[in-house]
Amino acid sequence: MIHSVKGMRDILPPSSAVWNQVETCARRIFKRFNYREIRTPILEETALFARSVGEETDIVSKEMYTFEDRDGSSLTLRPENTASVLRAYIEHRLDQQPGLQKLYYIGPMFRRERPQKGRYRQFFQIGAEAIGSDSPAVDGEVIEMVAAILREVGIEGFELLINSVGSKESRARYNEALREQLKDLAPRLCSDCRRRAETNPLRVLDCKVPEDQPIIEQLPSILEYLDAADREHFDRVREYLNDRSIPYTVQPRLVRGLDYYARTTFEITHDALGAQNAILGGGRYDGLAESLGSKVPAPGIGFSIGEDRLVMTVEQTGDAGGSGLDLYIAPMGDAALRHCTLLAGDIRKLDVSVEVGTERKLKRMLEIANKLAARFALIVGDDEIVTQSYSLKDMATGEQDTLTRQALLERLANSR
């Protein structure tokens, strides 16, 4: 027997209905904020991620699915999508279009990391990028949109963490301070952090090893090294969040795991997910477009929601409804079955979900209707065909009403 590849999985009903519900909610919020969908290839040139995400990040050094194509080029299954969106932005000269480019995406990403609760090697992200402005007002709106998506899918009780990692110049000063402090502390850290202390000290702050956290807490805060412009930008972002009554906690060691972040970074967590409790993260990436070859400055900010973990949270704490069947039709005999297939077609035009039974016994069909969580059942025999009147049963209350064909259609349409 052949099984799915380790770290990848099948998404089966009824869970798939929750996935559709979550994506529908996200698309609805994106439309309200005037974001349009972009679909990028799953495969990209490896250099795109090495240059944008960072050679010293765990994603590039350990987790990417990379292979040599037949022409000798190096290709990679996308581990994240911001770099791909920026590549498309530059390649197709979206900077020539009017206004801020507000783009969203929904799709699979790939990282060969250790599978754990809510984390898979093929995982799905819902994300967005706002490209073309460095205004802190855009940062505030992006975070407002993220909170709106979570509430739209029925999640409350989440926590927003924010920080500023400053400009390139501020980070350079902070990296030097970290490197100096880590000379004495690094030998007590994990092997990855000992390497990062030399190559990219900022990455030490992103360490997830529990034993390292008390040591990392001793390191200086990046907020102490922000220049005046960075401090003003961060202050204004917080003002916009305050204006929107969006609660947040400043987390000075929140740097995220990607090298392209600049200034605002943020993360949202939820207790329903346990120790690894992040649902989403994002931040500003001013300068990324230029590093990928853009001749025009294209400051931007974006985020990505781990859809696997979002769905898990909805299933545990939110409203994961909407997967039940609206109507189960139980035809009694072959003539009734032919009649019911045509009747079902008319009912489906009302955006009502319908299943027509093919079992021979009524008792068995009603059992199936119960298992499918049908709201209503319709029993159709020879008499119903002749009289064009139908017995509609409410499966929750057991009440039955006899309705004409037109009354039946109106009742089902109004029940949506």
Short mmCIF file of C-alpha atoms in Angstrom, two decimals:
data_model
loop_
_atom_site.label_atom_id
_atom_site.label_comp_id
_atom_site.label_asym_id
_atom_site.label_seq_id
_atom_site.Cartn_x
_atom_site.Cartn_y
_atom_site.Cartn_z
CA MET A 1 0.00 0.00 0.00
CA ILE A 2 1.33 3.43 -0.96
CA HIS A 3 0.98 6.17 1.67
CA SER A 4 1.24 9.94 1.43
CA VAL A 5 4.74 11.43 1.71
CA LYS A 6 5.90 12.25 5.25
CA GLY A 7 4.82 15.73 6.28
CA MET A 8 2.13 15.93 3.59
CA ARG A 9 -1.50 14.99 3.91
CA ASP A 10 -4.92 14.63 2.37
CA ILE A 11 -7.57 17.14 3.42
CA LEU A 12 -10.81 15.21 3.62
CA PRO A 13 -14.47 16.07 4.24
CA PRO A 14 -15.80 17.46 6.52
CA SER A 15 -12.55 19.36 7.22
CA SER A 16 -12.35 20.47 3.58
CA ALA A 17 -15.60 22.38 4.08
CA VAL A 18 -13.93 24.39 6.85
CA TRP A 19 -11.02 25.16 4.50
CA ASN A 20 -13.47 26.47 1.91
CA GLN A 21 -15.27 28.49 4.57
CA VAL A 22 -12.00 30.07 5.76
CA GLU A 23 -10.89 30.93 2.22
CA THR A 24 -14.28 32.41 1.37
CA CYS A 25 -14.12 34.61 4.48
CA ALA A 26 -10.58 35.73 3.61
CA ARG A 27 -11.55 36.62 0.04
CA ARG A 28 -14.50 38.62 1.35
CA ILE A 29 -12.25 40.70 3.62
CA PHE A 30 -9.61 41.16 0.90
CA LYS A 31 -12.29 42.57 -1.39
CA ARG A 32 -13.39 45.04 1.28
CA PHE A 33 -9.83 46.35 1.55
CA ASN A 34 -9.43 46.47 -2.28
CA TYR A 35 -6.89 43.62 -2.58
CA ARG A 36 -6.76 41.64 -5.82
CA GLU A 37 -5.60 38.05 -6.25
CA ILE A 38 -2.21 37.08 -7.68
CA ARG A 39 -1.23 33.49 -8.51
CA THR A 40 2.49 32.79 -8.79
CA PRO A 41 4.23 29.57 -9.89
CA ILE A 42 5.02 26.91 -7.31
CA LEU A 43 8.52 26.58 -8.83
CA GLU A 44 10.98 29.48 -8.91
CA GLU A 45 14.69 29.90 -9.53
CA THR A 46 16.57 29.04 -6.35
CA ALA A 47 18.42 32.36 -6.44
CA LEU A 48 15.16 34.22 -5.81
CA PHE A 49 14.82 32.80 -2.31
CA ALA A 50 18.54 32.79 -1.52
CA ARG A 51 18.73 36.52 -2.28
CA SER A 52 15.49 37.55 -0.59
CA VAL A 53 14.94 35.21 2.36
CA GLY A 54 18.64 35.07 3.27
CA GLU A 55 21.44 32.51 2.85
CA GLU A 56 21.83 32.12 6.62
CA THR A 57 18.16 31.52 7.42
CA ASP A 58 17.03 28.01 8.32
CA ILE A 59 14.61 28.13 5.39
CA VAL A 60 17.36 28.50 2.79
CA SER A 61 20.13 26.54 4.53
CA LYS A 62 18.04 23.57 5.72
CA GLU A 63 14.42 23.46 4.60
CA MET A 64 14.01 24.26 0.90
CA TYR A 65 13.10 21.58 -1.65
CA THR A 66 15.72 22.33 -4.31
CA PHE A 67 16.69 20.28 -7.35
CA GLU A 68 18.60 20.60 -10.60
CA ASP A 69 16.44 20.78 -13.71
CA ARG A 70 17.36 19.00 -16.94
CA ASP A 71 18.96 22.13 -18.34
CA GLY A 72 21.21 22.43 -15.28
CA SER A 73 19.30 25.28 -13.64
CA SER A 74 18.51 25.15 -9.94
CA LEU A 75 14.81 25.26 -9.09
CA THR A 76 13.04 25.40 -5.72
CA LEU A 77 9.51 24.70 -4.57
CA ARG A 78 8.46 28.00 -3.06
CA PRO A 79 8.97 28.03 0.74
CA GLU A 80 7.10 31.35 1.03
CA ASN A 81 5.41 33.71 -1.41
CA THR A 82 6.51 37.29 -0.71
CA ALA A 83 9.63 36.86 -2.85
CA SER A 84 7.55 35.40 -5.70
CA VAL A 85 5.06 38.27 -5.54
CA LEU A 86 7.91 40.83 -5.62
CA ARG A 87 9.49 39.00 -8.55
CA ALA A 88 6.18 39.18 -10.44
CA TYR A 89 5.76 42.85 -9.44
CA ILE A 90 9.16 43.69 -10.95
CA GLU A 91 8.93 41.40 -14.00
CA HIS A 92 5.51 42.67 -15.07
CA ARG A 93 6.18 46.34 -14.17
CA LEU A 94 3.29 46.62 -11.79
CA ASP A 95 4.91 49.82 -10.54
CA GLN A 96 3.55 51.41 -13.74
CA GLN A 97 -0.03 50.82 -12.61
CA PRO A 98 -1.76 53.57 -10.63
CA GLY A 99 -1.80 53.60 -6.85
CA LEU A 100 -0.66 51.16 -4.22
CA GLN A 101 -0.47 47.57 -5.48
CA LYS A 102 -2.54 45.49 -3.05
CA LEU A 103 -2.26 41.80 -3.86
CA TYR A 104 -3.32 38.61 -2.06
CA TYR A 105 -2.66 34.92 -2.58
CA ILE A 106 -3.89 31.55 -1.32
CA GLY A 107 -1.88 28.41 -2.02
CA PRO A 108 0.64 25.71 -1.04
CA MET A 109 4.23 26.28 0.15
CA PHE A 110 6.93 23.69 0.84
CA ARG A 111 9.55 23.35 3.58
CA ARG A 112 11.31 20.21 4.71
CA GLU A 113 11.05 20.84 8.44
CA ARG A 114 10.08 18.46 11.23
CA PRO A 115 6.33 17.79 11.04
CA GLN A 116 4.44 18.72 14.21
CA LYS A 117 0.99 19.84 15.29
CA GLY A 118 -0.36 22.16 12.61
CA ARG A 119 2.92 22.18 10.66
CA TYR A 120 3.46 20.18 7.49
CA ARG A 121 6.04 19.97 4.72
CA GLN A 122 3.39 20.96 2.22
CA PHE A 123 1.48 23.70 3.99
CA PHE A 124 -0.91 26.40 2.86
CA GLN A 125 -0.75 30.14 3.30
CA ILE A 126 -3.24 32.96 2.93
CA GLY A 127 -1.24 36.14 2.47
CA ALA A 128 -1.19 39.66 1.12
CA GLU A 129 1.31 42.32 0.05
CA ALA A 130 0.82 46.09 -0.14
CA ILE A 131 3.60 47.43 -2.38
CA GLY A 132 4.49 51.02 -3.17
CA SER A 133 4.30 52.97 0.10
CA ASP A 134 6.38 53.30 3.25
CA SER A 135 3.58 55.03 5.16
CA PRO A 136 2.91 53.70 8.67
CA ALA A 137 -0.80 54.13 7.83
CA VAL A 138 -0.46 51.20 5.43
CA ASP A 139 1.09 49.10 8.22
CA GLY A 140 -1.90 49.94 10.43
CA GLU A 141 -4.39 49.04 7.70
CA VAL A 142 -2.67 45.71 6.96
CA ILE A 143 -2.83 44.71 10.62
CA GLU A 144 -6.45 45.88 10.79
CA MET A 145 -7.22 43.63 7.81
CA VAL A 146 -5.51 40.66 9.45
CA ALA A 147 -7.63 41.11 12.58
CA ALA A 148 -10.76 41.41 10.40
CA ILE A 149 -9.98 38.08 8.68
CA LEU A 150 -9.58 36.29 12.00
CA ARG A 151 -12.85 37.70 13.31
CA GLU A 152 -14.62 36.89 10.05
CA VAL A 153 -13.75 33.21 10.45
CA GLY A 154 -14.96 33.29 14.05
CA ILE A 155 -11.71 33.55 16.01
CA GLU A 156 -11.47 35.78 19.07
CA GLY A 157 -9.00 35.87 21.94
CA PHE A 158 -5.90 36.15 19.75
CA GLU A 159 -2.87 38.22 20.74
CA LEU A 160 -1.08 40.69 18.47
CA LEU A 161 2.68 41.10 19.03
CA ILE A 162 4.51 43.92 17.26
CA ASN A 163 8.07 45.20 17.01
CA SER A 164 10.35 47.28 14.81
CA VAL A 165 13.57 45.80 13.48
CA GLY A 166 14.54 49.21 12.13
CA SER A 167 16.20 50.27 8.93
CA LYS A 168 19.33 48.70 7.48
CA GLU A 169 21.49 51.21 9.34
CA SER A 170 19.77 50.64 12.69
CA ARG A 171 20.09 46.88 12.30
CA ALA A 172 23.79 47.19 11.50
CA ARG A 173 24.39 48.98 14.82
CA TYR A 174 22.27 46.45 16.66
CA ASN A 175 24.02 43.49 15.02
CA GLU A 176 27.36 44.79 16.22
CA ALA A 177 26.03 45.11 19.78
CA LEU A 178 24.61 41.58 19.58
CA ARG A 179 27.84 40.16 18.22
CA GLU A 180 29.76 41.70 21.11
CA GLN A 181 27.31 40.38 23.73
CA LEU A 182 27.23 36.92 22.15
CA LYS A 183 30.98 36.44 22.44
CA ASP A 184 30.44 35.31 26.02
CA LEU A 185 26.91 33.94 25.73
CA ALA A 186 27.06 31.96 22.46
CA PRO A 187 28.92 28.92 23.91
CA ARG A 188 25.88 28.29 26.13
CA LEU A 189 23.43 28.32 23.20
CA CYS A 190 22.38 25.60 20.75
CA SER A 191 24.64 24.73 17.82
CA ASP A 192 22.52 26.72 15.36
CA CYS A 193 22.72 29.84 17.51
CA ARG A 194 26.48 29.47 17.91
CA ARG A 195 26.71 29.56 14.11
CA ARG A 196 24.25 32.44 13.83
CA ALA A 197 26.21 34.45 16.39
CA GLU A 198 29.00 34.68 13.81
CA THR A 199 27.08 34.86 10.53
CA ASN A 200 23.85 36.71 11.40
CA PRO A 201 23.40 37.61 15.09
CA LEU A 202 19.85 38.88 14.60
CA ARG A 203 18.74 35.33 13.80
CA VAL A 204 19.62 34.27 17.35
CA LEU A 205 16.52 36.12 18.53
CA ASP A 206 14.37 33.85 16.36
CA CYS A 207 15.61 30.71 18.14
CA LYS A 208 12.81 28.36 19.24
CA VAL A 209 14.88 26.16 21.59
CA PRO A 210 13.27 26.54 25.06
CA GLU A 211 16.58 26.16 26.92
CA ASP A 212 18.05 29.12 25.02
CA GLN A 213 15.29 31.60 25.92
CA PRO A 214 16.61 32.72 29.35
CA ILE A 215 19.97 33.50 27.74
CA ILE A 216 18.39 35.34 24.80
CA GLU A 217 16.39 37.44 27.27
CA GLN A 218 19.70 38.88 28.50
CA LEU A 219 20.48 40.36 25.07
CA PRO A 220 19.84 44.06 24.41
CA SER A 221 16.61 45.24 22.79
CA ILE A 222 16.66 46.44 19.19
CA LEU A 223 14.37 49.31 20.24
CA GLU A 224 17.37 50.85 21.98
CA TYR A 225 19.21 51.09 18.63
CA LEU A 226 16.51 52.61 16.39
CA ASP A 227 17.34 55.96 14.84
CA ALA A 228 14.93 58.90 15.06
CA ALA A 229 13.15 58.10 11.78
CA ASP A 230 12.64 54.45 12.77
CA ARG A 231 11.31 55.41 16.19
CA GLU A 232 8.88 57.90 14.66
CA HIS A 233 7.65 55.30 12.15
CA PHE A 234 7.04 52.75 14.92
CA ASP A 235 5.29 55.34 17.10
CA ARG A 236 2.93 56.20 14.25
CA VAL A 237 2.14 52.54 13.57
CA ARG A 238 1.11 52.18 17.20
CA GLU A 239 -0.97 55.35 16.95
CA TYR A 240 -2.91 53.88 14.04
CA LEU A 241 -3.51 50.67 16.00
CA ASN A 242 -4.66 52.68 19.01
CA ASP A 243 -7.02 54.69 16.78
CA ARG A 244 -8.55 51.41 15.58
CA SER A 245 -8.81 50.05 19.16
CA ILE A 246 -6.64 47.08 18.19
CA PRO A 247 -4.85 45.79 21.32
CA TYR A 248 -1.20 44.78 20.97
CA THR A 249 1.92 43.94 22.94
CA VAL A 250 5.33 45.31 21.98
CA GLN A 251 7.71 42.33 21.79
CA PRO A 252 11.27 43.75 21.40
CA ARG A 253 12.79 40.40 20.38
CA LEU A 254 10.27 39.64 17.64
CA VAL A 255 12.36 39.54 14.45
CA ARG A 256 10.66 36.80 12.38
CA GLY A 257 12.68 34.23 10.45
CA LEU A 258 13.35 36.11 7.21
CA ASP A 259 16.16 38.52 6.42
CA TYR A 260 14.14 40.90 4.28
CA TYR A 261 12.10 42.43 7.11
CA ALA A 262 12.62 46.12 7.92
CA ARG A 263 10.91 48.30 10.50
CA THR A 264 7.46 46.88 11.41
CA THR A 265 7.21 43.17 12.22
CA PHE A 266 4.20 41.48 13.78
CA GLU A 267 2.82 38.11 14.79
CA ILE A 268 -0.54 36.85 16.01
CA THR A 269 -0.81 33.93 18.41
CA HIS A 270 -3.65 31.92 19.92
CA ASP A 271 -3.62 29.70 23.00
CA ALA A 272 -5.66 26.99 21.24
CA LEU A 273 -2.52 25.95 19.34
CA GLY A 274 -0.41 25.08 22.40
CA ALA A 275 3.31 25.86 22.65
CA GLN A 276 3.77 26.56 18.92
CA ASN A 277 0.94 29.07 18.97
CA ALA A 278 1.59 31.43 16.03
CA ILE A 279 -1.23 31.68 13.49
CA LEU A 280 0.38 34.29 11.25
CA GLY A 281 3.23 36.73 10.91
CA GLY A 282 4.32 39.56 8.71
CA GLY A 283 6.20 42.78 8.39
CA ARG A 284 7.63 45.53 6.26
CA TYR A 285 10.29 44.77 3.63
CA ASP A 286 11.48 48.14 2.27
CA GLY A 287 14.48 47.52 0.02
CA LEU A 288 13.60 43.96 -0.99
CA ALA A 289 12.45 44.92 -4.49
CA GLU A 290 15.70 46.78 -5.15
CA SER A 291 17.74 43.76 -4.00
CA LEU A 292 15.84 41.67 -6.55
CA GLY A 293 16.68 44.03 -9.40
CA SER A 294 13.97 46.70 -9.34
CA LYS A 295 15.17 50.05 -10.68
CA VAL A 296 12.29 51.77 -8.85
CA PRO A 297 12.03 51.79 -5.04
CA ALA A 298 9.07 49.65 -3.98
CA PRO A 299 8.63 49.69 -0.19
CA GLY A 300 6.05 47.22 1.00
CA ILE A 301 4.48 45.31 3.85
CA GLY A 302 2.77 41.95 3.93
CA PHE A 303 1.76 38.95 5.99
CA SER A 304 1.07 35.26 5.65
CA ILE A 305 -1.44 33.21 7.62
CA GLY A 306 -0.65 29.55 8.18
CA GLU A 307 -3.91 28.22 6.81
CA ASP A 308 -3.38 24.75 8.30
CA ARG A 309 -3.10 26.28 11.76
CA LEU A 310 -5.92 28.75 11.12
CA VAL A 311 -8.29 25.92 10.17
CA MET A 312 -7.19 23.98 13.25
CA THR A 313 -8.01 26.99 15.42
CA VAL A 314 -11.42 27.46 13.74
CA GLU A 315 -12.22 23.79 14.29
CA GLN A 316 -11.26 24.04 17.97
CA THR A 317 -12.63 27.45 18.94
CA GLY A 318 -14.62 28.98 16.07
CA ASP A 319 -17.72 28.20 14.08
CA ALA A 320 -16.77 25.28 11.87
CA GLY A 321 -20.31 24.85 10.61
CA GLY A 322 -21.56 25.02 7.06
CA SER A 323 -20.57 21.45 6.12
CA GLY A 324 -24.04 19.89 6.59
CA LEU A 325 -26.38 19.02 3.77
CA ASP A 326 -29.44 21.20 3.13
CA LEU A 327 -31.77 18.58 1.67
CA TYR A 328 -31.79 14.80 1.32
CA ILE A 329 -34.37 13.43 -1.12
CA ALA A 330 -35.57 9.85 -0.58
CA PRO A 331 -37.25 8.51 -3.76
CA MET A 332 -39.47 5.43 -3.42
CA GLY A 333 -38.98 3.44 -6.62
CA ASP A 334 -37.44 3.91 -10.05
CA ALA A 335 -40.09 6.34 -11.34
CA ALA A 336 -39.65 8.49 -8.24
CA LEU A 337 -35.88 8.41 -8.69
CA ARG A 338 -36.20 9.82 -12.23
CA HIS A 339 -38.60 12.48 -10.98
CA CYS A 340 -36.34 13.39 -8.05
CA THR A 341 -33.23 13.89 -10.15
CA LEU A 342 -35.08 16.56 -12.13
CA LEU A 343 -36.53 18.10 -8.97
CA ALA A 344 -33.06 18.19 -7.41
CA GLY A 345 -31.77 20.13 -10.43
CA ASP A 346 -34.39 22.85 -9.90
CA ILE A 347 -33.64 23.04 -6.16
CA ARG A 348 -29.88 23.32 -6.71
CA LYS A 349 -30.48 26.41 -8.82
CA LEU A 350 -31.54 28.05 -5.55
CA ASP A 351 -28.02 27.49 -4.15
CA VAL A 352 -29.35 24.69 -1.94
CA SER A 353 -27.22 21.56 -1.48
CA VAL A 354 -29.10 18.38 -2.40
CA GLU A 355 -28.38 14.66 -2.25
CA VAL A 356 -30.69 12.17 -3.97
CA GLY A 357 -30.75 8.74 -2.34
CA THR A 358 -30.40 5.56 -4.38
CA GLU A 359 -31.05 3.01 -1.62
CA ARG A 360 -34.10 0.78 -1.87
CA LYS A 361 -35.33 1.11 1.72
CA LEU A 362 -36.71 4.33 3.21
CA LYS A 363 -35.31 3.55 6.67
CA ARG A 364 -31.79 3.25 5.24
CA MET A 365 -32.12 6.53 3.33
CA LEU A 366 -33.26 8.40 6.43
CA GLU A 367 -30.28 6.95 8.35
CA ILE A 368 -27.99 8.31 5.66
CA ALA A 369 -29.73 11.71 5.82
CA ASN A 370 -28.99 11.80 9.56
CA LYS A 371 -25.34 10.86 9.06
CA LEU A 372 -25.00 13.60 6.43
CA ALA A 373 -26.43 16.11 8.93
CA ALA A 374 -29.19 17.04 6.48
CA ARG A 375 -31.45 19.89 7.61
CA PHE A 376 -34.44 18.54 5.68
CA ALA A 377 -35.54 15.27 4.13
CA LEU A 378 -38.02 14.93 1.28
CA ILE A 379 -39.82 11.63 0.75
CA VAL A 380 -41.14 11.16 -2.77
CA GLY A 381 -43.31 8.27 -4.00
CA ASP A 382 -45.89 7.70 -6.72
CA ASP A 383 -48.55 9.81 -4.97
CA GLU A 384 -46.21 12.81 -4.74
CA ILE A 385 -45.45 12.56 -8.45
CA VAL A 386 -49.15 12.57 -9.34
CA THR A 387 -50.24 15.32 -6.93
CA GLN A 388 -47.05 17.40 -7.20
CA SER A 389 -47.13 17.81 -3.38
CA TYR A 390 -44.28 16.80 -1.13
CA SER A 391 -43.73 15.91 2.52
CA LEU A 392 -40.78 17.95 3.83
CA LYS A 393 -39.34 16.77 7.15
CA ASP A 394 -37.28 19.00 9.44
CA MET A 395 -34.58 16.60 10.64
CA ALA A 396 -33.90 18.58 13.83
CA THR A 397 -37.49 18.87 15.11
CA GLY A 398 -39.15 15.94 13.31
CA GLU A 399 -41.93 18.23 12.05
CA GLN A 400 -43.35 17.52 8.59
CA ASP A 401 -45.15 19.84 6.19
CA THR A 402 -46.95 18.96 2.97
CA LEU A 403 -46.07 21.51 0.31
CA THR A 404 -46.81 22.13 -3.36
CA ARG A 405 -43.84 22.15 -5.68
CA GLN A 406 -43.79 25.97 -5.75
CA ALA A 407 -44.20 26.22 -1.97
CA LEU A 408 -41.38 23.71 -1.53
CA LEU A 409 -39.02 25.77 -3.69
CA GLU A 410 -39.94 28.96 -1.81
CA ARG A 411 -39.47 27.28 1.58
CA LEU A 412 -36.01 25.98 0.67
CA ALA A 413 -34.96 29.30 -0.88
CA ASN A 414 -35.99 31.18 2.28
CA SER A 415 -34.22 28.69 4.54
CA ARG A 416 -30.77 29.70 3.24
#
